[in-house]
Coordinates of C-alpha atoms and ligand atoms in Angstrom, one line a residue:
X1 CA -4.8 15.0 -57.1
X2 CA -1.6 14.5 -59.1
X3 CA 1.6 16.2 -58.1
X4 CA 1.8 17.8 -61.5
X5 CA -1.6 19.4 -61.1
X6 CA -0.7 20.7 -57.6
X7 CA 2.5 22.1 -59.0
X8 CA 0.9 23.9 -61.9
X9 CA -1.9 25.4 -59.7
X10 CA 0.8 26.4 -57.2
X11 CA 2.8 28.0 -60.0
X12 CA -0.2 30.2 -61.0
X13 CA -0.8 31.4 -57.5
X14 CA 2.9 32.0 -57.0
X15 CA 3.1 34.1 -60.1
X16 CA 0.0 36.0 -59.3
X17 CA 1.2 36.7 -55.8
X18 CA 4.6 37.8 -57.0
X19 CA 3.0 40.2 -59.4
X20 CA 1.0 41.7 -56.6
X21 CA 4.2 42.1 -54.5
X22 CA 6.9 43.6 -56.6
X23 CA 8.1 40.3 -58.0
X24 CA 8.4 38.3 -54.7
X25 CA 5.9 35.7 -54.0
X26 CA 5.2 34.9 -50.3
X27 CA 5.3 31.2 -49.5
X28 CA 2.5 31.3 -46.8
X29 CA 0.2 33.4 -49.0
X30 CA 0.6 30.9 -51.9
X31 CA -0.1 27.9 -49.7
X32 CA -3.2 29.7 -48.3
X33 CA -4.5 30.4 -51.8
X34 CA -3.9 26.8 -52.9
X35 CA -5.6 25.3 -49.9
X36 CA -8.6 27.6 -50.3
X37 CA -8.9 26.4 -53.8
X38 CA -8.4 22.7 -53.0
X39 CA -9.4 22.0 -49.4
X40 CA -8.9 18.3 -50.1
X41 CA -5.1 19.0 -50.0
X42 CA -5.2 19.9 -46.3
X43 CA -4.2 16.5 -45.0
X44 CA -1.2 16.6 -47.3
X45 CA 0.1 19.9 -45.9
X46 CA 3.7 18.8 -45.6
X47 CA 4.0 17.5 -49.1
X48 CA 2.2 20.5 -50.5
X49 CA 4.5 22.9 -48.6
X50 CA 7.6 21.2 -50.2
X51 CA 6.1 21.6 -53.7
X52 CA 5.1 25.2 -53.1
X53 CA 8.5 26.1 -51.7
X54 CA 10.2 24.9 -54.8
X55 CA 7.8 26.7 -57.0
X56 CA 8.0 30.0 -55.1
X57 CA 11.8 29.8 -55.3
X58 CA 11.7 29.4 -59.0
X59 CA 9.2 32.2 -59.5
X60 CA 11.1 34.6 -57.3
X61 CA 14.1 34.2 -59.6
X62 CA 12.2 35.6 -62.5
X63 CA 11.8 39.3 -63.4
X64 CA 8.2 40.7 -63.2
X65 CA 8.0 40.8 -67.0
X66 CA 9.0 37.1 -67.1
X67 CA 6.5 36.3 -64.4
X68 CA 3.7 38.0 -66.3
X69 CA 4.7 36.2 -69.5
X70 CA 4.7 32.9 -67.8
X71 CA 1.3 33.6 -66.2
X72 CA -0.1 34.4 -69.6
X73 CA 1.4 31.3 -71.1
X74 CA -0.3 29.1 -68.5
X75 CA -3.7 30.2 -69.8
X76 CA -6.8 30.7 -67.7
X77 CA -7.8 28.8 -64.6
X78 CA -11.2 27.3 -64.9
X79 CA -13.7 28.7 -62.4
X80 CA -15.6 25.5 -61.6
X81 CA -17.4 25.9 -58.4
X82 CA -18.7 28.1 -55.7
X83 CA -16.0 28.7 -53.2
X84 CA -17.1 29.7 -49.7
X85 CA -17.8 33.4 -49.8
X86 CA -14.9 34.7 -48.0
X87 CA -15.0 38.4 -48.5
X88 CA -12.4 40.5 -50.3
X89 CA -8.9 40.9 -49.0
X90 CA -7.9 44.2 -47.5
X91 CA -6.8 47.0 -49.9
X92 CA -3.1 48.1 -49.6
X93 CA -2.2 51.4 -48.2
X94 CA -5.6 52.3 -46.8
X95 CA -4.2 54.0 -43.7
X96 CA -2.5 56.6 -45.9
X97 CA -5.7 58.1 -47.0
X98 CA -8.5 59.8 -45.1
X99 CA -11.0 58.1 -47.3
X100 CA -10.9 55.3 -49.9
X101 CA -12.0 56.6 -53.3
X102 CA -12.5 54.2 -56.2
X103 CA -14.0 54.6 -59.6
X104 CA -15.4 52.7 -62.5
X105 CA -14.3 54.2 -65.8
X106 CA -16.1 52.6 -68.8
X107 CA -15.7 53.7 -72.4
X108 CA -19.2 54.2 -73.7
X109 CA -18.2 52.5 -76.9
X110 CA -20.1 49.3 -76.3
X111 CA -22.4 47.5 -73.9
X112 CA -21.0 46.1 -70.6
X113 CA -20.5 42.4 -70.5
X114 CA -19.8 40.0 -67.7
X115 CA -16.0 40.7 -67.9
X116 CA -16.3 44.5 -67.7
X117 CA -18.4 44.6 -64.6
X118 CA -15.5 43.1 -62.6
X119 CA -13.9 46.5 -62.3
X120 CA -17.3 48.0 -61.4
X121 CA -18.3 45.4 -58.8
X122 CA -14.9 45.3 -57.1
X123 CA -14.4 49.0 -57.0
X124 CA -17.9 49.6 -55.7
X125 CA -17.6 46.8 -53.1
X126 CA -14.3 48.2 -51.8
X127 CA -15.7 51.8 -51.6
X128 CA -18.6 50.5 -49.5
X129 CA -16.4 48.2 -47.4
X130 CA -14.3 51.2 -46.3
X131 CA -17.1 53.7 -46.1
X132 CA -15.5 55.5 -49.0
X133 CA -16.6 57.1 -52.2
X134 CA -17.4 55.5 -55.6
X135 CA -17.2 57.4 -58.8
X136 CA -18.6 56.6 -62.2
X137 CA -16.6 58.2 -65.0
X138 CA -17.3 57.9 -68.7
X139 CA -14.1 57.8 -70.6
X140 CA -15.4 59.2 -73.8
X141 CA -12.5 61.1 -75.3
X142 CA -12.5 59.2 -78.6
X143 CA -15.2 61.0 -80.5
X144 CA -15.0 58.4 -83.2
X145 CA -16.2 55.5 -81.1
X146 CA -18.3 56.9 -78.3
X147 CA -22.0 55.8 -78.7
X148 CA -24.7 58.0 -77.3
X149 CA -27.1 55.2 -76.2
X150 CA -24.3 53.5 -74.2
X151 CA -24.2 56.1 -71.5
X152 CA -27.7 55.2 -70.4
X153 CA -27.4 51.5 -71.0
X154 CA -24.3 51.4 -68.8
X155 CA -26.1 53.4 -66.0
X156 CA -29.0 51.0 -66.3
X157 CA -26.7 47.9 -66.1
X158 CA -24.9 49.2 -63.1
X159 CA -28.1 50.0 -61.2
X160 CA -29.4 46.6 -62.1
X161 CA -26.3 45.1 -60.4
X162 CA -27.0 47.1 -57.3
X163 CA -24.2 49.6 -57.9
X164 CA -25.0 53.2 -56.9
X165 CA -22.4 55.9 -57.5
X166 CA -21.7 58.9 -55.4
X167 CA -20.4 61.1 -58.3
X168 CA -20.6 61.0 -62.0
X169 CA -18.3 62.6 -64.6
X170 CA -17.9 62.6 -68.3
X171 CA -14.5 63.3 -69.7
X172 CA -16.0 65.0 -72.7
X173 CA -17.1 67.8 -70.3
X174 CA -13.5 68.2 -69.0
X175 CA -11.5 69.2 -72.0
X176 CA -10.6 72.6 -70.6
X177 CA -9.0 70.9 -67.6
X178 CA -6.9 68.6 -69.8
X179 CA -5.9 71.6 -72.0
X180 CA -4.7 73.5 -68.9
X181 CA -2.5 70.7 -67.8
X182 CA -1.2 70.1 -71.4
X183 CA -0.3 73.8 -71.7
X184 CA 1.5 73.7 -68.3
X185 CA 3.5 70.6 -69.2
X186 CA 4.5 72.1 -72.6
X187 CA 5.6 75.4 -71.1
X188 CA 7.6 73.7 -68.5
X189 CA 9.3 71.4 -71.0
X190 CA 7.8 68.2 -69.8
X191 CA 5.7 67.7 -72.9
X192 CA 6.1 68.7 -76.5
X193 CA 4.2 68.8 -79.8
X194 CA 5.5 66.3 -82.2
X195 CA 4.8 66.5 -85.9
X196 CA 6.9 63.6 -87.0
X197 CA 5.1 60.9 -89.0
X198 CA 4.5 57.8 -86.9
X199 CA 7.1 55.4 -88.5
X200 CA 9.9 57.9 -88.2
X201 CA 9.1 58.7 -84.6
X202 CA 9.0 55.0 -83.8
X203 CA 12.3 54.3 -85.4
X204 CA 14.0 57.0 -83.3
X205 CA 12.1 56.0 -80.2
X206 CA 13.1 52.3 -80.5
X207 CA 16.7 53.4 -80.6
X208 CA 16.2 55.6 -77.6
X209 CA 16.9 58.8 -79.6
X210 CA 14.9 62.1 -79.4
X211 CA 12.9 63.2 -82.4
X212 CA 13.7 66.7 -83.8
X213 CA 10.5 68.2 -82.2
X214 CA 11.5 67.2 -78.7
X215 CA 14.2 69.9 -78.2
X216 CA 12.4 72.9 -79.8
X217 CA 12.2 75.9 -77.4
X218 CA 9.1 76.3 -75.2
X219 CA 7.6 79.3 -77.1
X220 CA 7.7 77.4 -80.4
X221 CA 6.1 74.4 -78.7
X222 CA 3.3 76.6 -77.3
X223 CA 2.9 78.1 -80.8
X224 CA 2.4 74.6 -82.1
X225 CA 0.0 73.7 -79.3
X226 CA -2.1 76.8 -80.1
X227 CA -1.9 75.7 -83.7
X228 CA -3.4 72.3 -82.8
X229 CA -6.2 73.9 -81.0
X230 CA -6.8 76.5 -83.8
X231 CA -7.1 73.9 -86.5
X232 CA -3.7 74.3 -88.2
X233 CA -3.0 70.5 -88.0
X234 CA -5.1 67.8 -89.4
X235 CA -5.6 64.4 -87.9
X236 CA -2.3 62.5 -87.3
X237 CA -0.3 65.7 -88.2
X238 CA 0.5 66.6 -84.6
X239 CA 0.4 65.0 -81.2
X240 CA 1.4 66.2 -77.7
X241 CA 3.9 63.8 -76.2
X242 CA 4.9 63.4 -72.6
X243 CA 8.6 63.3 -72.1
X244 CA 9.9 60.2 -70.4
X245 CA 13.3 58.6 -70.0
X246 CA 14.2 57.7 -73.6
X247 CA 16.0 54.7 -72.4
X248 CA 13.0 53.3 -70.5
X249 CA 13.3 49.5 -70.9
X250 CA 9.9 49.3 -72.6
X251 CA 10.0 51.4 -75.8
X252 CA 6.2 51.7 -75.7
X253 CA 6.5 53.9 -72.6
X254 CA 9.0 56.3 -74.2
X255 CA 7.5 59.7 -74.9
X256 CA 4.0 58.4 -75.1
X257 CA 1.3 60.4 -76.9
X258 CA -1.1 62.4 -74.7
X259 CA -3.3 64.5 -76.9
X260 CA -4.2 64.3 -80.6
X261 CA -6.3 65.9 -83.3
X262 CA -9.7 64.3 -84.0
X263 CA -12.1 66.0 -86.4
X264 CA -15.0 63.6 -86.3
X265 CA -17.9 65.1 -84.2
X266 CA -18.4 63.8 -80.7
X267 CA -21.9 62.3 -80.0
X268 CA -22.3 64.5 -76.9
X269 CA -20.4 67.7 -77.6
X270 CA -20.4 67.8 -81.4
X271 CA -17.6 69.7 -83.0
X272 CA -16.7 72.0 -80.1
X273 CA -13.2 70.4 -79.7
X274 CA -10.7 69.2 -82.2
X275 CA -7.9 68.2 -79.8
X276 CA -8.7 65.2 -77.6
X277 CA -6.7 63.6 -74.8
X278 CA -5.7 59.9 -75.2
X279 CA -6.6 57.5 -72.4
X280 CA -3.4 57.7 -70.4
X281 CA -3.5 61.4 -70.1
X282 CA -7.1 62.0 -69.1
X283 CA -7.1 59.0 -66.8
X284 CA -4.1 60.1 -64.8
X285 CA -5.3 63.7 -64.5
X286 CA -8.8 62.6 -63.5
X287 CA -7.6 60.0 -61.0
X288 CA -5.6 62.7 -59.3
X289 CA -8.2 65.5 -59.6
X290 CA -11.0 63.2 -58.3
X291 CA -8.9 62.0 -55.4
X292 CA -9.0 58.4 -56.5
X293 CA -7.0 56.3 -54.0
X294 CA -7.3 52.8 -55.4
X295 CA -7.6 51.8 -59.1
X296 CA -8.8 48.3 -59.9
X297 CA -8.2 47.4 -63.5
X298 CA -7.4 44.6 -65.9
X299 CA -3.8 43.6 -66.1
X300 CA -3.7 44.5 -69.8
X301 CA -3.3 48.1 -68.5
X302 CA 0.1 47.4 -66.8
X303 CA 2.1 49.2 -69.5
X304 CA -0.4 52.1 -69.4
X305 CA 0.1 52.3 -65.7
X306 CA 3.9 52.8 -66.4
X307 CA 3.0 55.6 -68.8
X308 CA 0.7 57.2 -66.3
X309 CA 3.3 57.0 -63.6
X310 CA 5.6 59.2 -65.6
X311 CA 2.9 61.9 -65.7
X312 CA 2.4 61.7 -62.0
X313 CA 6.1 62.2 -61.5
X314 CA 6.1 65.3 -63.8
X315 CA 3.3 66.8 -61.9
X316 CA 4.7 65.9 -58.4
X317 CA 1.6 63.8 -57.6
X318 CA 1.4 60.4 -55.8
X319 CA -0.1 57.8 -58.1
X320 CA -3.1 55.9 -56.6
X321 CA -2.6 52.3 -55.5
X322 CA -3.2 50.1 -58.5
X323 CA -4.5 46.5 -58.5
X324 CA -4.9 44.3 -61.5
X325 CA -7.1 41.4 -62.2
X326 CA -6.6 38.8 -64.9
X327 CA -8.6 38.3 -68.1
X328 CA -11.9 36.5 -68.1
X329 CA -12.8 34.2 -70.9
X330 CA -16.1 32.5 -71.3
X331 CA -16.4 29.6 -73.7
X332 CA -19.3 30.1 -76.2
X333 CA -19.8 33.8 -75.3
X334 CA -18.7 36.6 -77.5
X335 CA -17.0 39.2 -75.3
X336 CA -15.8 41.7 -78.0
X337 CA -17.3 45.1 -77.9
X338 CA -16.4 45.9 -81.4
X339 CA -17.9 42.7 -82.8
X340 CA -21.0 43.2 -80.7
X341 CA -21.6 46.7 -82.0
X342 CA -20.9 45.6 -85.5
X343 CA -23.2 42.6 -85.2
X344 CA -26.0 44.7 -83.8
X345 CA -25.7 47.3 -86.5
X346 CA -25.6 44.7 -89.3
X347 CA -28.6 43.0 -87.8
X348 CA -26.7 39.8 -87.0
X349 CA -27.8 40.2 -83.4
X350 CA -31.3 41.1 -82.2
X351 CA -29.9 43.9 -80.1
X352 CA -27.4 44.4 -77.2
X353 CA -29.6 42.0 -75.2
X354 CA -29.4 39.2 -77.8
X355 CA -29.4 36.0 -75.8
X356 CA -26.2 34.8 -77.6
X357 CA -24.3 37.7 -76.0
X358 CA -22.9 37.7 -72.5
X359 CA -23.8 41.4 -72.1
X360 CA -25.4 42.5 -68.8
X361 CA -28.4 43.5 -70.9
X362 CA -28.7 39.9 -72.2
X363 CA -28.3 38.4 -68.8
X364 CA -31.0 40.7 -67.5
X365 CA -33.3 39.8 -70.3
X366 CA -32.8 36.1 -69.7
X367 CA -33.9 36.5 -66.1
X368 CA -30.6 36.1 -64.3
X369 CA -30.5 37.4 -60.8
X370 CA -28.1 40.4 -60.5
X371 CA -26.9 38.8 -57.3
X372 CA -25.7 35.7 -59.2
X373 CA -23.6 37.9 -61.5
X374 CA -22.3 39.7 -58.4
X375 CA -21.4 36.6 -56.6
X376 CA -19.6 34.9 -59.5
X377 CA -17.5 38.0 -60.1
X378 CA -16.7 38.7 -56.5
X379 CA -15.7 35.0 -56.0
X380 CA -13.2 35.4 -58.9
X381 CA -11.7 38.0 -56.5
X382 CA -8.8 40.2 -57.4
X383 CA -5.9 38.4 -58.8
X384 CA -4.0 38.7 -62.0
X385 CA -4.6 35.0 -62.8
X386 CA -6.7 34.6 -65.9
X387 CA -10.0 32.9 -65.3
X388 CA -12.3 30.8 -67.6
X389 CA -15.9 31.0 -66.7
X390 CA -18.5 28.8 -68.2
X391 CA -22.2 29.3 -68.8
X392 CA -22.7 26.2 -66.7
X393 CA -21.0 27.8 -63.7
X394 CA -23.1 31.0 -64.1
X395 CA -26.2 28.9 -64.4
X396 CA -25.3 27.0 -61.2
X397 CA -24.9 30.3 -59.3
X398 CA -28.2 31.6 -60.6
X399 CA -30.1 28.4 -60.0
X400 CA -29.3 28.6 -56.3
X401 CA -30.7 32.0 -56.1
X402 CA -33.8 31.8 -58.2
X403 CA -35.0 28.2 -57.7
X404 CA -37.0 29.1 -54.5
X405 CA -38.4 32.3 -56.0
X406 CA -39.6 31.1 -59.4
X407 CA -43.1 29.7 -59.4
X408 CA -43.7 26.6 -61.4
X409 CA -45.9 26.2 -64.5
X410 CA -46.6 23.5 -67.1
X411 CA -45.4 24.3 -70.6
X412 CA -45.3 21.9 -73.6
X413 CA -43.0 22.8 -76.5
X414 CA -44.1 21.9 -80.0
X415 CA -47.4 20.4 -78.6
X416 CA -48.9 17.2 -79.8
X417 CA -52.5 16.3 -79.1
X418 CA -53.5 13.4 -76.9
X419 CA -57.0 11.9 -76.4
X420 CA -57.5 9.8 -73.3
X421 CA -60.6 7.6 -73.0
X422 CA -62.4 6.4 -69.9
X423 CA -61.4 9.4 -67.6
X424 CA -63.5 10.0 -64.5
X425 CA -65.4 13.3 -64.3
X426 CA -62.7 15.7 -63.0
X427 CA -63.1 19.4 -64.0
X428 CA -59.8 20.8 -63.0
X429 CA -56.5 20.3 -61.1
X430 CA -55.2 22.7 -58.5
X431 CA -51.4 22.7 -58.0
X432 CA -49.1 24.7 -55.8
X433 CA -47.3 27.6 -57.4
X434 CA -44.2 26.3 -55.7
X435 CA -44.0 22.9 -54.1
X436 CA -42.0 24.1 -51.1
X437 CA -44.1 27.2 -50.4
X438 CA -47.8 26.4 -50.0
X439 CA -48.5 29.9 -48.7
X440 CA -48.0 31.3 -52.2
X441 CA -51.2 29.6 -53.3
X442 CA -52.3 27.6 -56.2
X443 CA -53.0 27.7 -59.9
X444 CA -55.8 26.0 -61.7
X445 CA -55.4 23.8 -64.7
X446 CA -58.9 23.2 -66.2
X447 CA -59.5 20.1 -68.2
X448 CA -61.0 19.8 -71.7
X449 CA -63.4 16.9 -71.5
X450 CA -66.2 15.6 -73.7
X451 CA -68.0 12.7 -72.1
X452 CA -65.2 10.5 -70.8
X453 CA -62.6 11.7 -73.3
X454 CA -60.0 14.1 -72.2
X455 CA -58.0 16.3 -74.6
X456 CA -54.5 17.2 -73.5
X457 CA -51.3 18.3 -75.2
X458 CA -47.9 16.8 -74.6
X459 CA -44.5 18.2 -75.5
X460 CA -43.5 16.9 -79.0
X461 CA -40.2 15.6 -77.6
X462 CA -41.9 13.7 -74.8
X463 CA -44.5 12.3 -77.2
X464 CA -41.8 11.0 -79.6
X465 CA -40.5 8.7 -76.8
X466 CA -43.8 7.0 -76.2
X467 CA -44.5 3.6 -77.6
X468 CA -47.9 1.8 -77.9
X469 CA -48.4 0.0 -74.6
X470 CA -46.3 2.5 -72.5
X471 CA -47.8 3.7 -69.3
X472 CA -47.0 7.3 -68.4
X473 CA -48.5 9.8 -66.0
X474 CA -50.0 13.2 -66.9
X475 CA -48.2 14.9 -64.0
X476 CA -50.3 15.4 -60.9
X477 CA -53.4 14.2 -62.7
X478 CA -53.7 10.5 -64.0
X479 CA -52.0 7.5 -65.5
X480 CA -52.5 6.8 -69.2
X481 CA -51.6 3.8 -71.4
X482 CA -50.8 4.6 -75.0
X483 CA -53.0 2.8 -77.4
X484 CA -52.2 4.4 -80.7
X485 CA -49.6 6.9 -81.9
X486 CA -52.1 8.5 -84.1
X487 CA -52.1 11.4 -84.8
X488 CA -53.6 12.3 -82.6
X489 CA -52.1 10.2 -79.8
X490 CA -54.7 8.0 -78.2
X491 CA -54.6 6.4 -74.7
X492 CA -56.7 4.8 -72.0
X493 CA -57.2 6.0 -68.5
X494 CA -55.1 3.8 -66.0
X495 CA -56.0 5.2 -62.6
X496 CA -55.3 8.3 -60.5
X497 CA -53.0 6.9 -57.9
X498 CA -49.3 7.7 -58.2
X499 CA -47.4 5.1 -60.2
X500 CA -43.7 4.8 -60.8
X501 CA -43.9 5.8 -64.5
X502 CA -42.5 8.8 -66.5
X503 CA -44.3 12.0 -65.4
X504 CA -45.1 14.3 -68.3
X505 CA -46.2 17.9 -68.2
X506 CA -49.4 18.6 -70.1
X507 CA -51.8 21.4 -70.9
X508 CA -55.5 20.9 -71.5
X509 CA -58.3 23.5 -71.6
X510 CA -57.4 27.2 -72.0
X511 CA -53.7 26.6 -73.0
X512 CA -52.0 29.9 -74.0
X513 CA -49.6 30.1 -76.9
X514 CA -46.1 31.0 -75.8
X515 CA -43.0 31.8 -77.8
X516 CA -39.6 31.1 -76.2
X517 CA -36.5 32.9 -77.3
X518 CA -33.7 30.4 -76.7
X519 CA -30.0 31.1 -75.9
X520 CA -29.0 30.4 -79.5
X521 CA -31.7 33.0 -80.6
X522 CA -33.9 30.3 -82.1
X523 CA -37.6 30.4 -81.3
X524 CA -39.5 27.5 -79.6
X525 CA -43.3 27.7 -79.8
X526 CA -45.5 25.9 -77.3
X527 CA -48.6 25.9 -75.1
X528 CA -48.6 26.9 -71.4
X529 CA -51.2 26.4 -68.8
X530 CA -53.7 29.2 -68.6
X531 CA -52.3 30.9 -65.4
X532 CA -49.3 31.9 -67.5
X533 CA -51.5 34.5 -69.2
X534 CA -51.7 36.3 -65.8
X535 CA -47.9 36.7 -65.4
X536 CA -46.3 40.2 -65.5
X537 CA -43.5 41.4 -67.7
X538 CA -40.2 40.7 -66.1
X539 CA -41.4 37.8 -64.0
X540 CA -39.1 34.8 -63.8
X541 CA -40.8 31.5 -63.5
X542 CA -39.9 27.9 -64.1
X543 CA -41.5 25.9 -66.9
X544 CA -41.2 22.5 -65.3
X545 CA -38.7 20.2 -66.9
X546 CA -38.1 22.8 -69.6
X547 CA -36.2 25.6 -67.8
X548 CA -36.3 29.0 -66.1
X549 CA -37.8 31.7 -68.3
X550 CA -38.4 35.4 -68.0
X551 CA -41.6 37.0 -69.3
X552 CA -40.5 39.5 -72.0
X553 CA -43.7 40.7 -73.5
X554 CA -47.4 39.9 -73.4
X555 CA -48.6 41.2 -76.8
X556 CA -49.3 40.2 -79.5
X557 CA -48.5 36.9 -77.9
X558 CA -46.7 35.9 -74.7
X559 CA -43.0 35.9 -75.4
X560 CA -40.5 34.6 -72.8
X561 CA -36.7 34.4 -72.9
X562 CA -35.0 31.2 -71.8
X563 CA -32.5 31.4 -69.0
X564 CA -31.3 27.9 -68.3
X565 CA -32.4 24.6 -66.9
Ligands
LIG601 N1 -11.6 53.3 -69.6 C1 -10.6 52.3 -69.3 C2 -11.2 50.9 -69.7 O1 -12.4 50.8 -69.8 C3 -10.4 52.3 -67.8 C4 -9.2 51.6 -67.4 C5 -8.7 52.0 -66.1 O2 -9.2 51.6 -65.1 O3 -7.8 52.9 -66.1 O4 -10.4 50.0 -70.0

């Protein structure tokens, strides 16, 4: 390992550690992280320590904002292999609370994908680890983008991942609560109704100056607030703002907007409300009201967290402990909710479970084991370092879990007919459902024979590599020498004994037509051995030398979805 590489990995861990500890990275913790990631460095401990010391010193000289910027600049760290499952680190401040309470707070505005479930899996895992409570809360206070079918899809995805929640809430049922707090804050002068147009407000805010609405007396503010509720203001004509320090170093935090007018109907509660809280307002109130002790969220919410903290201060509440994780990217996978929804609506995708998507629904349809998804995500852990996951890594996790479970079958894609002459009189072949588990029993592959001529089908791809004179083996059956490329292919029987020649899957009598939906949404058609007709929907099996597939439907023909090799 080059020194540069050690230095750059150490730098990421140092930055991540610093961000978790108020800007000061801890030398020992950084060395531990680095060694866990690269155990091969252990014999070079002394040298590594020197490098890390220098890096930590540099990092600790930066402000948290600079540290965050630097971490972003470094880009994601590739997740390449299974690290030893090492459990999650302890949560901070656990002793201060009688019970750990965590929550997953999805916006029902799109399907969950592999990146989203990080918050869900970690929050759930921590609640269970401490015998605490786990809450599911739908954050649906934007009537314009909440989608009705997402509530159930999200519930289904979570259950599939093995996540059970102790409580469920929907923010669209809690508007009266948010109104009560809004009114209280307005009457006590901690919030105000602002009717400035957005650019003028921004101009003043960026200079750290109050807008004319800010100082209006409380009764006038309350009048405006009632006006908002009563329909006097149209969209974008009035917002409730939370007062903050107007000189807050980050202008985006100054007097942030908390509630606004939205006139589009909400998919759950229709037109019952026209004033809706924005994310930071409802989230802070709910986290407090629901007794949430630890919030686990993406680091893109760091500025939001600062906003929320100002509301906690106004209300005299202690904010929950907040922990951030980095972004997850996945090459070749589209992880944008908006684009996914648009693509599905425009018919570009087959649905939310289109195999081109990295949604949980798509992974389920492709036959991934939920445990594989869980392990990948928990192995990423809880650090603000960005991570790049690849399909290959996900496949590797999944393969380890399903290889022993999936029974084996022969399948030939784009089949090509083969006639073999001179075959002895065998009626059928019996093969184990799984080579390592004889107790699971066998399947039967009947042979189509007329006299001494056997008819079999080979995969088009395999057939294309055969030359006249080549000897190959119909796997677990017999050896054949190719005599003519036909069509049909013709060959001669060359014995039953195992020979060191290419072994090809085949299908003979009773083959069933199967359609395979591939990861790029293309369709591959082929023939499978007869036993495949007896599989059930949802079963995951391995088509030998082709890949793992999940049975998706049985009628009008058998359709399976491809997982991976
Ligand atoms: N609804 C927010 C989201 O999905 C929750 C973020 C948070 O944890 O506060 O991004």
